[in-house]
């Protein structure tokens, strides 16, 4: 694993990789180096055969309080265009392995957008989610507007985005934005436990289910079903399909290899 300065990243036991955001002095504000390091860590873990699932977390005070305002305050439209500002952000969506987010404290702006790049989200009862960009005279730029709308519907999304006020973990859960709300001291533990549970499942099935679910968000039912069908057929070319069904017939636990 490469050396990082804005995050830490390591492979834990049981096929779980852990990435922690590590700019505590600025509440894990996300600068360009952090996005680049995050992408590098995710891509390394995506290629690493030992890793079955990836957990992403911040610290107790903040998952991340947004994109780094100091870094972007003097930017203009042309600088951002020439930098291709969201290139690395967009690439985060190419990660094939399951990403489980464990959120405590502030999860604002770009921090919320990063959390929304996770496939499953666990949050502390005390976590706060929000898009305060409106108070800075801007708006989300890394998919926040789009994802929030798809998750909670247009009326509610407009309300949250226009007001820019934080929503509690309970509200985020009620609106289908996060999966589970847990006691503050248990967030990371529960996220890792969930990651371990899915790490024991057939890796290729996990991968193709992820791909098919995200495709379904934008597809018609018929298009989504055709895509699903192709991936269903594809899994019948895997050794794990043979092993899974043989194990069922032999009344034993399957030993999946991810091929
Ligand atoms: N960027 C840069 N620095 C930040 C930051 C950010 N997004 N959020 C917090 N910090 C820094 C503060 O400037 C402060 O630094 P100093 O100690 O050097 O002054 C340090 O982190 C601690 O923050 P506070 O003293 O403000 O802590 P608090 O507990 O009083 O308040 C907070 C916490 C309510 C989260 C407040 O820090 C805040 O409002 N932060 C900004 C939130 C925000 O607007 N996020 C959206 C950013 S824009 C964006 O994300 C665009 C996009 O979609 C890509």
PDB file of C-alpha atoms and ligand atoms in Angstrom:
ATOM      1  CA  UNK A   1       0.000   0.000   0.000  1.00  0.00           C
ATOM      2  CA  UNK A   2       1.295   3.473  -0.918  1.00  0.00           C
ATOM      3  CA  UNK A   3       2.192   6.023   1.770  1.00  0.00           C
ATOM      4  CA  UNK A   4      -0.612   8.518   2.315  1.00  0.00           C
ATOM      5  CA  UNK A   5      -0.742  11.849   4.162  1.00  0.00           C
ATOM      6  CA  UNK A   6      -4.467  12.681   4.245  1.00  0.00           C
ATOM      7  CA  UNK A   7      -5.821   9.180   4.910  1.00  0.00           C
ATOM      8  CA  UNK A   8      -4.682   5.917   6.473  1.00  0.00           C
ATOM      9  CA  UNK A   9      -5.386   2.641   4.722  1.00  0.00           C
ATOM     10  CA  UNK A  10      -4.709  -0.950   5.750  1.00  0.00           C
ATOM     11  CA  UNK A  11      -5.903  -4.508   5.229  1.00  0.00           C
ATOM     12  CA  UNK A  12      -7.442  -5.941   8.402  1.00  0.00           C
ATOM     13  CA  UNK A  13      -8.281  -9.581   9.148  1.00  0.00           C
ATOM     14  CA  UNK A  14     -11.035 -11.504   7.372  1.00  0.00           C
ATOM     15  CA  UNK A  15     -10.621  -9.734   4.021  1.00  0.00           C
ATOM     16  CA  UNK A  16     -11.655  -6.285   5.262  1.00  0.00           C
ATOM     17  CA  UNK A  17      -9.760  -3.147   4.242  1.00  0.00           C
ATOM     18  CA  UNK A  18     -10.111  -0.030   6.364  1.00  0.00           C
ATOM     19  CA  UNK A  19      -9.685   3.531   5.092  1.00  0.00           C
ATOM     20  CA  UNK A  20      -9.742   6.390   7.608  1.00  0.00           C
ATOM     21  CA  UNK A  21      -9.872  10.070   6.658  1.00  0.00           C
ATOM     22  CA  UNK A  22      -7.037  11.786   8.474  1.00  0.00           C
ATOM     23  CA  UNK A  23      -7.108  15.601   8.474  1.00  0.00           C
ATOM     24  CA  UNK A  24      -8.551  15.958  11.995  1.00  0.00           C
ATOM     25  CA  UNK A  25      -7.460  19.609  12.481  1.00  0.00           C
ATOM     26  CA  UNK A  26      -9.814  20.727   9.700  1.00  0.00           C
ATOM     27  CA  UNK A  27     -12.575  18.194  10.481  1.00  0.00           C
ATOM     28  CA  UNK A  28     -11.362  16.003   7.602  1.00  0.00           C
ATOM     29  CA  UNK A  29     -12.050  18.728   5.023  1.00  0.00           C
ATOM     30  CA  UNK A  30     -11.568  17.068   1.649  1.00  0.00           C
ATOM     31  CA  UNK A  31      -8.817  18.637  -0.436  1.00  0.00           C
ATOM     32  CA  UNK A  32      -7.670  17.454  -3.863  1.00  0.00           C
ATOM     33  CA  UNK A  33      -4.845  15.364  -2.397  1.00  0.00           C
ATOM     34  CA  UNK A  34      -7.338  13.518  -0.219  1.00  0.00           C
ATOM     35  CA  UNK A  35      -9.578  12.601  -3.159  1.00  0.00           C
ATOM     36  CA  UNK A  36      -6.545  11.460  -5.145  1.00  0.00           C
ATOM     37  CA  UNK A  37      -5.272   9.355  -2.204  1.00  0.00           C
ATOM     38  CA  UNK A  38      -8.737   7.923  -1.587  1.00  0.00           C
ATOM     39  CA  UNK A  39      -8.996   6.883  -5.218  1.00  0.00           C
ATOM     40  CA  UNK A  40      -5.528   5.326  -5.100  1.00  0.00           C
ATOM     41  CA  UNK A  41      -6.367   3.345  -1.921  1.00  0.00           C
ATOM     42  CA  UNK A  42      -9.742   2.197  -3.252  1.00  0.00           C
ATOM     43  CA  UNK A  43      -8.195   1.104  -6.560  1.00  0.00           C
ATOM     44  CA  UNK A  44      -5.392  -0.813  -4.798  1.00  0.00           C
ATOM     45  CA  UNK A  45      -7.927  -2.603  -2.585  1.00  0.00           C
ATOM     46  CA  UNK A  46     -10.166  -3.281  -5.567  1.00  0.00           C
ATOM     47  CA  UNK A  47      -7.255  -5.148  -7.209  1.00  0.00           C
ATOM     48  CA  UNK A  48      -6.053  -6.855  -4.001  1.00  0.00           C
ATOM     49  CA  UNK A  49      -7.260 -10.465  -3.954  1.00  0.00           C
ATOM     50  CA  UNK A  50      -7.143 -10.556  -0.120  1.00  0.00           C
ATOM     51  CA  UNK A  51      -9.740  -7.768   0.158  1.00  0.00           C
ATOM     52  CA  UNK A  52     -13.432  -8.670   0.026  1.00  0.00           C
ATOM     53  CA  UNK A  53     -15.009  -5.432   1.311  1.00  0.00           C
ATOM     54  CA  UNK A  54     -13.812  -1.919   2.154  1.00  0.00           C
ATOM     55  CA  UNK A  55     -14.850   0.156   5.191  1.00  0.00           C
ATOM     56  CA  UNK A  56     -14.518   3.962   5.006  1.00  0.00           C
ATOM     57  CA  UNK A  57     -14.663   6.109   8.123  1.00  0.00           C
ATOM     58  CA  UNK A  58     -13.647   9.445   9.670  1.00  0.00           C
ATOM     59  CA  UNK A  59     -13.291  10.187  13.379  1.00  0.00           C
ATOM     60  CA  UNK A  60     -15.767  10.805  16.232  1.00  0.00           C
ATOM     61  CA  UNK A  61     -16.029  14.544  15.604  1.00  0.00           C
ATOM     62  CA  UNK A  62     -16.303  14.432  11.839  1.00  0.00           C
ATOM     63  CA  UNK A  63     -16.644  12.018   8.977  1.00  0.00           C
ATOM     64  CA  UNK A  64     -15.817  15.085   6.851  1.00  0.00           C
ATOM     65  CA  UNK A  65     -17.071  18.687   7.105  1.00  0.00           C
ATOM     66  CA  UNK A  66     -17.028  19.190   3.336  1.00  0.00           C
ATOM     67  CA  UNK A  67     -14.667  19.997   0.527  1.00  0.00           C
ATOM     68  CA  UNK A  68     -11.725  22.124   1.665  1.00  0.00           C
ATOM     69  CA  UNK A  69     -13.051  25.684   1.470  1.00  0.00           C
ATOM     70  CA  UNK A  70      -9.564  27.217   1.851  1.00  0.00           C
ATOM     71  CA  UNK A  71      -8.340  25.317  -1.193  1.00  0.00           C
ATOM     72  CA  UNK A  72     -11.194  26.331  -3.490  1.00  0.00           C
ATOM     73  CA  UNK A  73     -12.112  29.819  -2.359  1.00  0.00           C
ATOM     74  CA  UNK A  74      -9.997  31.533  -5.036  1.00  0.00           C
ATOM     75  CA  UNK A  75     -10.905  29.145  -7.857  1.00  0.00           C
ATOM     76  CA  UNK A  76     -12.834  30.296 -10.905  1.00  0.00           C
ATOM     77  CA  UNK A  77     -14.856  28.344 -13.426  1.00  0.00           C
ATOM     78  CA  UNK A  78     -12.003  28.025 -15.924  1.00  0.00           C
ATOM     79  CA  UNK A  79      -9.516  26.829 -13.270  1.00  0.00           C
ATOM     80  CA  UNK A  80     -11.976  24.149 -12.202  1.00  0.00           C
ATOM     81  CA  UNK A  81     -12.636  23.104 -15.800  1.00  0.00           C
ATOM     82  CA  UNK A  82      -8.905  22.904 -16.605  1.00  0.00           C
ATOM     83  CA  UNK A  83      -8.172  21.012 -13.393  1.00  0.00           C
ATOM     84  CA  UNK A  84     -10.954  18.584 -14.275  1.00  0.00           C
ATOM     85  CA  UNK A  85     -11.916  19.070 -10.625  1.00  0.00           C
ATOM     86  CA  UNK A  86     -14.210  16.067 -10.262  1.00  0.00           C
ATOM     87  CA  UNK A  87     -12.238  13.509 -12.301  1.00  0.00           C
ATOM     88  CA  UNK A  88     -11.057  11.530  -9.250  1.00  0.00           C
ATOM     89  CA  UNK A  89     -14.473  11.882  -7.592  1.00  0.00           C
ATOM     90  CA  UNK A  90     -16.104  10.373 -10.685  1.00  0.00           C
ATOM     91  CA  UNK A  91     -13.597   7.511 -10.700  1.00  0.00           C
ATOM     92  CA  UNK A  92     -14.685   6.517  -7.177  1.00  0.00           C
ATOM     93  CA  UNK A  93     -17.822   5.151  -8.837  1.00  0.00           C
ATOM     94  CA  UNK A  94     -15.772   2.570 -10.744  1.00  0.00           C
ATOM     95  CA  UNK A  95     -14.859   0.613  -7.586  1.00  0.00           C
ATOM     96  CA  UNK A  96     -16.383  -2.845  -7.858  1.00  0.00           C
ATOM     97  CA  UNK A  97     -16.021  -4.166  -4.303  1.00  0.00           C
ATOM     98  CA  UNK A  98     -18.552  -3.338  -1.576  1.00  0.00           C
ATOM     99  CA  UNK A  99     -17.846  -0.074   0.273  1.00  0.00           C
ATOM    100  CA  UNK A 100     -19.337   0.291   3.751  1.00  0.00           C
ATOM    101  CA  UNK A 101     -19.344   3.768   5.305  1.00  0.00           C
ATOM    102  CA  UNK A 102     -19.178   4.373   9.075  1.00  0.00           C
ATOM    103  CA  UNK A 103     -20.204   7.972   9.801  1.00  0.00           C
ATOM    104  CA  UNK A 104     -19.828   9.860  13.087  1.00  0.00           C
ATOM    105  CA  UNK A 105     -20.072  13.605  13.707  1.00  0.00           C
ATOM    106  CA  UNK A 106     -20.264  16.133  10.867  1.00  0.00           C
ATOM    107  CA  UNK A 107     -20.962  14.796   7.401  1.00  0.00           C
ATOM    108  CA  UNK A 108     -21.396  17.944   5.324  1.00  0.00           C
ATOM    109  CA  UNK A 109     -21.089  19.015   1.698  1.00  0.00           C
ATOM    110  CA  UNK A 110     -18.338  17.043  -0.043  1.00  0.00           C
ATOM    111  CA  UNK A 111     -18.198  14.841   3.088  1.00  0.00           C
ATOM    112  CA  UNK A 112     -21.835  13.889   2.549  1.00  0.00           C
ATOM    113  CA  UNK A 113     -21.071  13.322  -1.138  1.00  0.00           C
ATOM    114  CA  UNK A 114     -18.192  11.034  -0.180  1.00  0.00           C
ATOM    115  CA  UNK A 115     -20.491   9.140   2.209  1.00  0.00           C
ATOM    116  CA  UNK A 116     -22.957   8.767  -0.670  1.00  0.00           C
ATOM    117  CA  UNK A 117     -20.179   7.043  -2.661  1.00  0.00           C
ATOM    118  CA  UNK A 118     -20.460   4.207  -0.092  1.00  0.00           C
ATOM    119  CA  UNK A 119     -22.811   1.351  -0.942  1.00  0.00           C
ATOM    120  CA  UNK A 120     -24.047   0.885   2.635  1.00  0.00           C
ATOM    121  CA  UNK A 121     -24.038   3.557   5.346  1.00  0.00           C
ATOM    122  CA  UNK A 122     -23.942   3.116   9.112  1.00  0.00           C
ATOM    123  CA  UNK A 123     -24.260   6.309  11.158  1.00  0.00           C
ATOM    124  CA  UNK A 124     -23.955   7.291  14.790  1.00  0.00           C
ATOM    125  CA  UNK A 125     -27.121   8.595  16.475  1.00  0.00           C
ATOM    126  CA  UNK A 126     -25.169  11.841  16.834  1.00  0.00           C
ATOM    127  CA  UNK A 127     -24.066  12.136  13.211  1.00  0.00           C
ATOM    128  CA  UNK A 128     -25.279  15.177  11.270  1.00  0.00           C
ATOM    129  CA  UNK A 129     -25.766  15.175   7.509  1.00  0.00           C
ATOM    130  CA  UNK A 130     -26.200  18.230   5.340  1.00  0.00           C
ATOM    131  CA  UNK A 131     -25.450  20.229   2.236  1.00  0.00           C
ATOM    132  CA  UNK A 132     -24.531  23.722   3.546  1.00  0.00           C
ATOM    133  CA  UNK A 133     -23.184  24.837   0.134  1.00  0.00           C
ATOM    134  CA  UNK A 134     -26.073  27.288  -0.279  1.00  0.00           C
ATOM    135  CA  UNK A 135     -24.614  29.283   2.608  1.00  0.00           C
ATOM    136  CA  UNK A 136     -21.349  29.611   0.643  1.00  0.00           C
ATOM    137  CA  UNK A 137     -23.092  30.779  -2.511  1.00  0.00           C
ATOM    138  CA  UNK A 138     -22.519  27.496  -4.318  1.00  0.00           C
ATOM    139  CA  UNK A 139     -24.162  24.064  -4.541  1.00  0.00           C
ATOM    140  CA  UNK A 140     -22.997  20.430  -4.388  1.00  0.00           C
ATOM    141  CA  UNK A 141     -20.715  19.515  -7.283  1.00  0.00           C
ATOM    142  CA  UNK A 142     -19.802  15.857  -6.742  1.00  0.00           C
ATOM    143  CA  UNK A 143     -23.213  14.314  -7.250  1.00  0.00           C
ATOM    144  CA  UNK A 144     -24.928  15.400  -4.021  1.00  0.00           C
ATOM    145  CA  UNK A 145     -27.925  17.090  -5.659  1.00  0.00           C
ATOM    146  CA  UNK A 146     -28.548  14.133  -7.950  1.00  0.00           C
ATOM    147  CA  UNK A 147     -28.063  11.369  -5.393  1.00  0.00           C
ATOM    148  CA  UNK A 148     -30.126  13.085  -2.690  1.00  0.00           C
ATOM    149  CA  UNK A 149     -32.982  13.566  -5.164  1.00  0.00           C
ATOM    150  CA  UNK A 150     -32.889   9.921  -6.223  1.00  0.00           C
ATOM    151  CA  UNK A 151     -32.801   8.748  -2.609  1.00  0.00           C
ATOM    152  CA  UNK A 152     -35.435  11.007  -1.002  1.00  0.00           C
ATOM    153  CA  UNK A 153     -37.458  12.417  -3.912  1.00  0.00           C
ATOM    154  CA  UNK A 154     -37.466  15.895  -5.430  1.00  0.00           C
ATOM    155  CA  UNK A 155     -39.603  17.789  -2.918  1.00  0.00           C
ATOM    156  CA  UNK A 156     -37.622  16.716   0.149  1.00  0.00           C
ATOM    157  CA  UNK A 157     -34.292  17.099  -1.646  1.00  0.00           C
ATOM    158  CA  UNK A 158     -35.131  20.695  -2.597  1.00  0.00           C
ATOM    159  CA  UNK A 159     -36.110  21.454   0.973  1.00  0.00           C
ATOM    160  CA  UNK A 160     -32.799  20.165   2.394  1.00  0.00           C
ATOM    161  CA  UNK A 161     -30.634  21.665  -0.352  1.00  0.00           C
ATOM    162  CA  UNK A 162     -32.319  25.085  -0.197  1.00  0.00           C
ATOM    163  CA  UNK A 163     -32.278  25.344   3.585  1.00  0.00           C
ATOM    164  CA  UNK A 164     -28.753  23.938   3.920  1.00  0.00           C
ATOM    165  CA  UNK A 165     -29.521  22.876   7.483  1.00  0.00           C
ATOM    166  CA  UNK A 166     -28.201  19.621   8.982  1.00  0.00           C
ATOM    167  CA  UNK A 167     -30.417  16.573   9.170  1.00  0.00           C
ATOM    168  CA  UNK A 168     -30.062  14.123  12.034  1.00  0.00           C
ATOM    169  CA  UNK A 169     -29.081  10.498  11.447  1.00  0.00           C
ATOM    170  CA  UNK A 170     -32.667   9.576  12.349  1.00  0.00           C
ATOM    171  CA  UNK A 171     -34.060  11.875   9.624  1.00  0.00           C
ATOM    172  CA  UNK A 172     -31.496  10.628   7.099  1.00  0.00           C
ATOM    173  CA  UNK A 173     -32.573   7.092   7.939  1.00  0.00           C
ATOM    174  CA  UNK A 174     -36.297   7.916   7.632  1.00  0.00           C
ATOM    175  CA  UNK A 175     -35.658   9.318   4.150  1.00  0.00           C
ATOM    176  CA  UNK A 176     -33.746   6.222   3.008  1.00  0.00           C
ATOM    177  CA  UNK A 177     -30.416   8.061   2.769  1.00  0.00           C
ATOM    178  CA  UNK A 178     -28.580   5.763   5.201  1.00  0.00           C
ATOM    179  CA  UNK A 179     -29.012   2.113   6.145  1.00  0.00           C
ATOM    180  CA  UNK A 180     -28.671   2.003   9.933  1.00  0.00           C
ATOM    181  CA  UNK A 181     -28.399   4.292  12.930  1.00  0.00           C
ATOM    182  CA  UNK A 182     -26.369   2.895  15.831  1.00  0.00           C
ATOM    183  CA  UNK A 183     -24.961   4.004  19.196  1.00  0.00           C
ATOM    184  CA  UNK A 184     -21.927   6.291  18.704  1.00  0.00           C
ATOM    185  CA  UNK A 185     -19.437   3.833  20.205  1.00  0.00           C
ATOM    186  CA  UNK A 186     -20.622   1.027  17.906  1.00  0.00           C
ATOM    187  CA  UNK A 187     -20.567   2.667  14.466  1.00  0.00           C
ATOM    188  CA  UNK A 188     -17.233   1.367  13.211  1.00  0.00           C
ATOM    189  CA  UNK A 189     -17.714  -2.015  14.884  1.00  0.00           C
ATOM    190  CA  UNK A 190     -21.138  -2.515  13.280  1.00  0.00           C
ATOM    191  CA  UNK A 191     -19.878  -1.403   9.866  1.00  0.00           C
ATOM    192  CA  UNK A 192     -16.944  -3.840  10.084  1.00  0.00           C
ATOM    193  CA  UNK A 193     -19.276  -6.614  11.271  1.00  0.00           C
ATOM    194  CA  UNK A 194     -21.524  -6.035   8.239  1.00  0.00           C
ATOM    195  CA  UNK A 195     -18.458  -5.970   5.956  1.00  0.00           C
ATOM    196  CA  UNK A 196     -17.273  -9.292   7.441  1.00  0.00           C
ATOM    197  CA  UNK A 197     -20.702 -10.838   6.874  1.00  0.00           C
ATOM    198  CA  UNK A 198     -20.763  -9.958   3.196  1.00  0.00           C
ATOM    199  CA  UNK A 199     -17.064 -10.846   2.839  1.00  0.00           C
ATOM    200  CA  UNK A 200     -18.095 -14.479   3.299  1.00  0.00           C
ATOM    201  CA  UNK A 201     -20.483 -14.329   0.303  1.00  0.00           C
ATOM    202  CA  UNK A 202     -19.613 -15.154  -3.316  1.00  0.00           C
ATOM    203  CA  UNK A 203     -17.362 -12.245  -4.457  1.00  0.00           C
ATOM    204  CA  UNK A 204     -18.499 -12.285  -8.093  1.00  0.00           C
ATOM    205  CA  UNK A 205     -22.155 -12.203  -7.028  1.00  0.00           C
ATOM    206  CA  UNK A 206     -21.445  -9.231  -4.739  1.00  0.00           C
ATOM    207  CA  UNK A 207     -19.729  -7.470  -7.609  1.00  0.00           C
ATOM    208  CA  UNK A 208     -22.400  -8.067 -10.234  1.00  0.00           C
ATOM    209  CA  UNK A 209     -25.261  -7.313  -7.819  1.00  0.00           C
ATOM    210  CA  UNK A 210     -23.624  -3.931  -7.091  1.00  0.00           C
ATOM    211  CA  UNK A 211     -23.311  -3.184 -10.794  1.00  0.00           C
ATOM    212  CA  UNK A 212     -26.895  -4.259 -11.505  1.00  0.00           C
ATOM    213  CA  UNK A 213     -28.436  -2.274  -8.624  1.00  0.00           C
ATOM    214  CA  UNK A 214     -26.728   0.984  -9.683  1.00  0.00           C
ATOM    215  CA  UNK A 215     -27.746   0.397 -13.304  1.00  0.00           C
ATOM    216  CA  UNK A 216     -31.340  -0.173 -12.112  1.00  0.00           C
ATOM    217  CA  UNK A 217     -31.462   3.320 -10.569  1.00  0.00           C
ATOM    218  CA  UNK A 218     -31.538   4.905 -14.038  1.00  0.00           C
ATOM    219  CA  UNK A 219     -32.930   2.091 -16.182  1.00  0.00           C
ATOM    220  CA  UNK A 220     -36.496   1.234 -17.128  1.00  0.00           C
ATOM    221  CA  UNK A 221     -37.652  -2.027 -15.508  1.00  0.00           C
ATOM    222  CA  UNK A 222     -37.265  -3.835 -18.833  1.00  0.00           C
ATOM    223  CA  UNK A 223     -33.742  -2.529 -19.536  1.00  0.00           C
ATOM    224  CA  UNK A 224     -32.740  -3.257 -15.947  1.00  0.00           C
ATOM    225  CA  UNK A 225     -34.073  -6.799 -16.218  1.00  0.00           C
ATOM    226  CA  UNK A 226     -32.152  -7.435 -19.441  1.00  0.00           C
ATOM    227  CA  UNK A 227     -28.956  -6.245 -17.777  1.00  0.00           C
ATOM    228  CA  UNK A 228     -29.736  -8.391 -14.746  1.00  0.00           C
ATOM    229  CA  UNK A 229     -30.282 -11.425 -16.988  1.00  0.00           C
ATOM    230  CA  UNK A 230     -26.837 -11.035 -18.643  1.00  0.00           C
ATOM    231  CA  UNK A 231     -25.127 -10.874 -15.261  1.00  0.00           C
ATOM    232  CA  UNK A 232     -27.172 -13.851 -14.050  1.00  0.00           C
ATOM    233  CA  UNK A 233     -25.962 -15.873 -17.062  1.00  0.00           C
ATOM    234  CA  UNK A 234     -22.394 -14.637 -16.562  1.00  0.00           C
ATOM    235  CA  UNK A 235     -22.317 -16.061 -13.028  1.00  0.00           C
ATOM    236  CA  UNK A 236     -23.003 -19.508 -14.497  1.00  0.00           C
ATOM    237  CA  UNK A 237     -19.512 -19.311 -16.039  1.00  0.00           C
ATOM    238  CA  UNK A 238     -17.976 -19.072 -12.569  1.00  0.00           C
ATOM    239  CA  UNK A 239     -16.479 -21.853 -10.476  1.00  0.00           C
ATOM    240  CA  UNK A 240     -18.292 -20.340  -7.497  1.00  0.00           C
ATOM    241  CA  UNK A 241     -21.704 -21.097  -9.047  1.00  0.00           C
ATOM    242  CA  UNK A 242     -20.697 -24.769  -9.345  1.00  0.00           C
ATOM    243  CA  UNK A 243     -19.296 -24.753  -5.808  1.00  0.00           C
ATOM    244  CA  UNK A 244     -22.302 -22.886  -4.313  1.00  0.00           C
ATOM    245  CA  UNK A 245     -24.874 -25.248  -5.773  1.00  0.00           C
ATOM    246  CA  UNK A 246     -22.761 -28.367  -5.057  1.00  0.00           C
ATOM    247  CA  UNK A 247     -22.327 -27.247  -1.438  1.00  0.00           C
ATOM    248  CA  UNK A 248     -26.101 -26.806  -1.145  1.00  0.00           C
ATOM    249  CA  UNK A 249     -26.674 -30.357  -2.463  1.00  0.00           C
ATOM    250  CA  UNK A 250     -24.016 -31.730  -0.093  1.00  0.00           C
ATOM    251  CA  UNK A 251     -25.496 -29.768   2.840  1.00  0.00           C
ATOM    252  CA  UNK A 252     -22.203 -27.993   3.618  1.00  0.00           C
ATOM    253  CA  UNK A 253     -20.939 -24.423   3.625  1.00  0.00           C
ATOM    254  CA  UNK A 254     -19.697 -23.197   0.234  1.00  0.00           C
ATOM    255  CA  UNK A 255     -16.040 -22.320  -0.146  1.00  0.00           C
ATOM    256  CA  UNK A 256     -16.100 -19.412  -2.586  1.00  0.00           C
ATOM    257  CA  UNK A 257     -12.932 -18.420  -4.468  1.00  0.00           C
ATOM    258  CA  UNK A 258     -14.112 -15.380  -6.401  1.00  0.00           C
ATOM    259  CA  UNK A 259     -13.674 -16.970  -9.818  1.00  0.00           C
TER     260      UNK A 259
HETATM  261  N1  LIG B   1     -12.945  23.410   4.681  1.00  0.00           N
HETATM  262  C1  LIG B   1     -11.840  23.900   5.284  1.00  0.00           C
HETATM  263  N2  LIG B   1     -11.692  23.963   6.628  1.00  0.00           N
HETATM  264  C2  LIG B   1     -12.703  23.543   7.384  1.00  0.00           C
HETATM  265  C3  LIG B   1     -13.897  23.035   6.826  1.00  0.00           C
HETATM  266  C4  LIG B   1     -13.980  22.967   5.404  1.00  0.00           C
HETATM  267  N3  LIG B   1     -15.060  22.463   4.783  1.00  0.00           N
HETATM  268  N4  LIG B   1     -14.736  22.686   7.832  1.00  0.00           N
HETATM  269  C5  LIG B   1     -14.093  22.978   8.976  1.00  0.00           C
HETATM  270  N5  LIG B   1     -12.871  23.492   8.717  1.00  0.00           N
HETATM  271  C6  LIG B   1     -11.864  23.924   9.676  1.00  0.00           C
HETATM  272  C7  LIG B   1     -12.224  25.255  10.311  1.00  0.00           C
HETATM  273  O1  LIG B   1     -11.872  26.330   9.488  1.00  0.00           O
HETATM  274  C8  LIG B   1     -11.435  25.187  11.586  1.00  0.00           C
HETATM  275  O2  LIG B   1     -10.088  25.515  11.318  1.00  0.00           O
HETATM  276  P1  LIG B   1      -9.272  26.503  12.334  1.00  0.00           P
HETATM  277  O3  LIG B   1      -9.196  25.732  13.630  1.00  0.00           O
HETATM  278  O4  LIG B   1      -7.941  26.683  11.663  1.00  0.00           O
HETATM  279  O5  LIG B   1     -10.088  27.744  12.453  1.00  0.00           O
HETATM  280  C9  LIG B   1     -11.465  23.713  11.970  1.00  0.00           C
HETATM  281  O6  LIG B   1     -11.818  23.016  10.772  1.00  0.00           O
HETATM  282  C10 LIG B   1     -12.502  23.395  13.020  1.00  0.00           C
HETATM  283  O7  LIG B   1     -13.759  23.903  12.578  1.00  0.00           O
HETATM  284  P2  LIG B   1     -14.688  24.864  13.474  1.00  0.00           P
HETATM  285  O8  LIG B   1     -13.875  25.653  14.461  1.00  0.00           O
HETATM  286  O9  LIG B   1     -15.565  25.654  12.528  1.00  0.00           O
HETATM  287  O10 LIG B   1     -15.539  23.757  14.279  1.00  0.00           O
HETATM  288  P3  LIG B   1     -17.033  23.903  14.847  1.00  0.00           P
HETATM  289  O11 LIG B   1     -17.258  22.657  15.643  1.00  0.00           O
HETATM  290  O12 LIG B   1     -17.227  25.212  15.498  1.00  0.00           O
HETATM  291  O13 LIG B   1     -17.981  23.890  13.538  1.00  0.00           O
HETATM  292  C11 LIG B   1     -18.764  23.035  11.422  1.00  0.00           C
HETATM  293  C12 LIG B   1     -18.057  22.721  12.768  1.00  0.00           C
HETATM  294  C13 LIG B   1     -20.209  23.439  11.698  1.00  0.00           C
HETATM  295  C14 LIG B   1     -18.714  21.758  10.594  1.00  0.00           C
HETATM  296  C15 LIG B   1     -18.026  24.213  10.698  1.00  0.00           C
HETATM  297  O14 LIG B   1     -16.628  23.937  10.696  1.00  0.00           O
HETATM  298  C16 LIG B   1     -18.473  24.418   9.278  1.00  0.00           C
HETATM  299  O15 LIG B   1     -19.517  24.994   9.057  1.00  0.00           O
HETATM  300  N6  LIG B   1     -17.641  23.957   8.301  1.00  0.00           N
HETATM  301  C17 LIG B   1     -17.919  24.143   6.889  1.00  0.00           C
HETATM  302  C18 LIG B   1     -19.034  23.234   6.415  1.00  0.00           C
HETATM  303  C19 LIG B   1     -19.317  23.476   4.952  1.00  0.00           C
HETATM  304  O16 LIG B   1     -19.706  24.551   4.549  1.00  0.00           O
HETATM  305  N7  LIG B   1     -19.103  22.420   4.129  1.00  0.00           N
HETATM  306  C20 LIG B   1     -19.354  22.485   2.678  1.00  0.00           C
HETATM  307  C21 LIG B   1     -18.066  22.835   1.979  1.00  0.00           C
HETATM  308  S1  LIG B   1     -18.318  23.171   0.260  1.00  0.00           S
HETATM  309  C22 LIG B   1     -18.389  21.645  -0.511  1.00  0.00           C
HETATM  310  O17 LIG B   1     -18.289  20.622   0.113  1.00  0.00           O
HETATM  311  C23 LIG B   1     -18.529  21.699  -2.030  1.00  0.00           C
HETATM  312  C24 LIG B   1     -18.710  20.399  -2.737  1.00  0.00           C
HETATM  313  O18 LIG B   1     -19.825  19.863  -2.845  1.00  0.00           O
HETATM  314  C25 LIG B   1     -17.606  19.717  -3.424  1.00  0.00           C
END
